[in-house]
Short mmCIF file of the C-alpha atoms (twelve columns), coordinates in Angstrom:
data_MODEL
# 
_entry.id   MODEL 
# 
loop_
_atom_site.group_PDB 
_atom_site.id 
_atom_site.type_symbol 
_atom_site.label_atom_id 
_atom_site.label_alt_id 
_atom_site.label_comp_id 
_atom_site.label_asym_id 
_atom_site.label_seq_id 
_atom_site.Cartn_x 
_atom_site.Cartn_y 
_atom_site.Cartn_z 
_atom_site.pdbx_PDB_model_num 
ATOM 1   C CA . ALA A 1   -0.137 0.033  -0.148  1 
ATOM 2   C CA . LEU A 2   1.272  3.479  -0.887  1 
ATOM 3   C CA . PRO A 3   1.632  5.876  1.837   1 
ATOM 4   C CA . ILE A 4   -1.062 8.718  1.868   1 
ATOM 5   C CA . CYS A 5   0.721  12.292 1.617   1 
ATOM 6   C CA . ASP A 6   -0.825 15.299 3.642   1 
ATOM 7   C CA . VAL A 7   -0.080 17.440 1.256   1 
ATOM 8   C CA . ASP A 8   -2.039 21.155 1.473   1 
ATOM 9   C CA . ILE A 9   -2.886 21.450 -2.384  1 
ATOM 10  C CA . SER A 10  -4.367 24.931 -1.814  1 
ATOM 11  C CA . LYS A 11  -1.197 26.680 -1.007  1 
ATOM 12  C CA . PHE A 12  0.320  25.254 -4.401  1 
ATOM 13  C CA . SER A 13  -3.007 26.380 -6.007  1 
ATOM 14  C CA . ASP A 14  -2.388 29.630 -4.490  1 
ATOM 15  C CA . LYS A 15  1.265  30.107 -5.768  1 
ATOM 16  C CA . THR A 16  0.170  28.858 -9.295  1 
ATOM 17  C CA . ASN A 17  -2.502 31.519 -9.281  1 
ATOM 18  C CA . GLN A 18  -0.040 34.278 -8.300  1 
ATOM 19  C CA . LEU A 19  2.922  33.530 -10.599 1 
ATOM 20  C CA . LYS A 20  -0.191 32.862 -13.428 1 
ATOM 21  C CA . ASP A 21  -1.407 36.669 -12.548 1 
ATOM 22  C CA . ARG A 22  2.265  37.856 -12.548 1 
ATOM 23  C CA . TRP A 23  2.853  36.170 -15.985 1 
ATOM 24  C CA . GLN A 24  -0.060 37.647 -17.593 1 
ATOM 25  C CA . ARG A 25  0.979  41.211 -16.145 1 
ATOM 26  C CA . ILE A 26  4.680  40.405 -17.665 1 
ATOM 27  C CA . GLU A 27  3.075  39.501 -20.981 1 
ATOM 28  C CA . LYS A 28  0.587  42.592 -20.930 1 
ATOM 29  C CA . GLU A 29  3.748  45.058 -20.342 1 
ATOM 30  C CA . ILE A 30  5.922  43.329 -22.816 1 
ATOM 31  C CA . GLU A 31  2.863  43.652 -25.385 1 
ATOM 32  C CA . ASP A 32  2.466  47.409 -24.488 1 
ATOM 33  C CA . ARG A 33  6.308  48.236 -24.902 1 
ATOM 34  C CA . SER A 34  6.376  46.348 -28.231 1 
ATOM 35  C CA . TRP A 35  3.468  48.615 -29.221 1 
ATOM 36  C CA . GLU A 36  5.200  51.546 -28.017 1 
ATOM 37  C CA . LEU A 37  8.458  50.871 -29.755 1 
ATOM 38  C CA . ASP A 38  6.724  50.129 -33.083 1 
ATOM 39  C CA . LYS A 39  5.222  53.352 -32.728 1 
ATOM 40  C CA . GLN A 40  8.172  55.002 -32.145 1 
ATOM 41  C CA . GLY A 41  10.140 53.561 -34.751 1 
ATOM 42  C CA . LYS A 42  7.251  54.670 -37.329 1 
ATOM 43  C CA . GLN A 43  7.685  58.042 -36.133 1 
ATOM 44  C CA . LEU A 44  11.391 57.955 -36.381 1 
ATOM 45  C CA . ARG A 45  11.101 56.491 -39.922 1 
ATOM 46  C CA . SER A 46  9.120  59.559 -40.890 1 
ATOM 47  C CA . TYR A 47  11.374 61.828 -39.446 1 
ATOM 48  C CA . LYS A 48  14.146 60.395 -40.968 1 
ATOM 49  C CA . GLN A 49  12.356 60.673 -44.641 1 
ATOM 50  C CA . LEU A 50  11.521 64.276 -43.769 1 
ATOM 51  C CA . CYS A 51  15.325 65.267 -42.594 1 
ATOM 52  C CA . GLN A 52  16.494 63.433 -45.523 1 
ATOM 53  C CA . GLY A 53  14.372 64.870 -48.200 1 
ATOM 54  C CA . LEU A 54  14.625 68.681 -46.505 1 
ATOM 55  C CA . SER A 55  18.781 68.074 -46.323 1 
ATOM 56  C CA . LYS A 56  19.113 67.263 -50.138 1 
ATOM 57  C CA . TRP A 57  16.424 70.101 -51.053 1 
ATOM 58  C CA . ILE A 58  18.739 72.639 -49.136 1 
ATOM 59  C CA . GLY A 59  21.895 71.105 -50.693 1 
ATOM 60  C CA . ASP A 60  20.273 71.409 -54.112 1 
ATOM 61  C CA . THR A 61  19.010 74.908 -53.317 1 
ATOM 62  C CA . LYS A 62  22.148 76.080 -52.169 1 
ATOM 63  C CA . HIS A 63  23.955 74.861 -55.168 1 
ATOM 64  C CA . ARG A 64  21.338 76.716 -57.395 1 
ATOM 65  C CA . GLN A 65  21.638 79.665 -55.005 1 
ATOM 66  C CA . ASP A 66  25.665 79.812 -55.637 1 
ATOM 67  C CA . VAL A 67  24.944 79.463 -59.388 1 
ATOM 68  C CA . ILE A 68  22.511 82.191 -59.332 1 
ATOM 69  C CA . GLU A 69  25.226 84.575 -57.311 1 
ATOM 70  C CA . SER A 70  27.867 83.404 -59.939 1 
ATOM 71  C CA . THR A 71  25.768 85.223 -62.619 1 
ATOM 72  C CA . LYS A 72  27.638 88.157 -64.508 1 
ATOM 73  C CA . PHE A 73  25.465 91.240 -65.284 1 
ATOM 74  C CA . VAL A 74  26.092 92.048 -68.772 1 
ATOM 75  C CA . ASP A 75  23.012 93.858 -69.574 1 
ATOM 76  C CA . SER A 76  19.471 94.501 -68.067 1 
ATOM 77  C CA . ASN A 77  18.188 90.901 -69.336 1 
ATOM 78  C CA . THR A 78  21.023 89.130 -66.976 1 
ATOM 79  C CA . VAL A 79  19.674 91.373 -64.472 1 
ATOM 80  C CA . LEU A 80  15.784 90.753 -65.178 1 
ATOM 81  C CA . ARG A 81  16.715 86.950 -65.284 1 
ATOM 82  C CA . TYR A 82  18.659 87.120 -61.888 1 
ATOM 83  C CA . LEU A 83  16.111 89.033 -59.965 1 
ATOM 84  C CA . ASN A 84  13.247 86.341 -61.192 1 
ATOM 85  C CA . GLU A 85  15.344 83.682 -60.031 1 
ATOM 86  C CA . GLN A 86  15.859 84.807 -56.822 1 
ATOM 87  C CA . LYS A 87  12.308 85.479 -56.267 1 
ATOM 88  C CA . ASN A 88  11.415 82.025 -57.516 1 
ATOM 89  C CA . LEU A 89  13.816 80.790 -55.076 1 
ATOM 90  C CA . ASN A 90  12.551 82.625 -52.157 1 
ATOM 91  C CA . ALA A 91  9.065  81.568 -52.997 1 
ATOM 92  C CA . GLU A 92  9.992  77.948 -53.098 1 
ATOM 93  C CA . ILE A 93  12.045 78.557 -49.583 1 
ATOM 94  C CA . ASN A 94  8.869  80.102 -48.165 1 
ATOM 95  C CA . SER A 95  6.868  77.362 -49.242 1 
ATOM 96  C CA . LYS A 96  9.283  74.990 -47.707 1 
ATOM 97  C CA . ARG A 97  8.162  76.489 -44.135 1 
ATOM 98  C CA . ASP A 98  5.659  73.949 -43.196 1 
ATOM 99  C CA . ASN A 99  8.232  70.895 -43.874 1 
ATOM 100 C CA . VAL A 100 10.702 72.797 -41.619 1 
ATOM 101 C CA . ASP A 101 8.037  73.142 -39.173 1 
ATOM 102 C CA . GLU A 102 7.335  69.521 -39.664 1 
ATOM 103 C CA . VAL A 103 10.555 68.512 -38.755 1 
ATOM 104 C CA . GLN A 104 10.955 70.824 -35.910 1 
ATOM 105 C CA . ARG A 105 7.741  69.415 -34.631 1 
ATOM 106 C CA . SER A 106 8.729  65.835 -34.932 1 
ATOM 107 C CA . GLU A 107 11.937 66.513 -33.300 1 
ATOM 108 C CA . GLU A 108 10.541 67.639 -30.443 1 
ATOM 109 C CA . HIS A 109 8.323  64.645 -29.778 1 
# 
């Protein structure tokens, strides 16, 4: 005959339930952190794309400005063309203000 063990199963059951509850909280925390990390990853990729596009545009614009400024004024048509190119460039720069503001807002978050 097998000996009878007097084991208090309720004690182990309580511990098991505590561990189960703790594990569920840990899983939830991992899930929350993973979701937040994905969200921040998307924001970072968006910020990177904005910055790269803006940086390229700034480089191109500086080059265009250098070309415009290297213009030799030989006659009034050249001066008019120079002024028109400067006005166009200024309008383009002003139109990019929203992009710059968006990059700055993204940077702050």
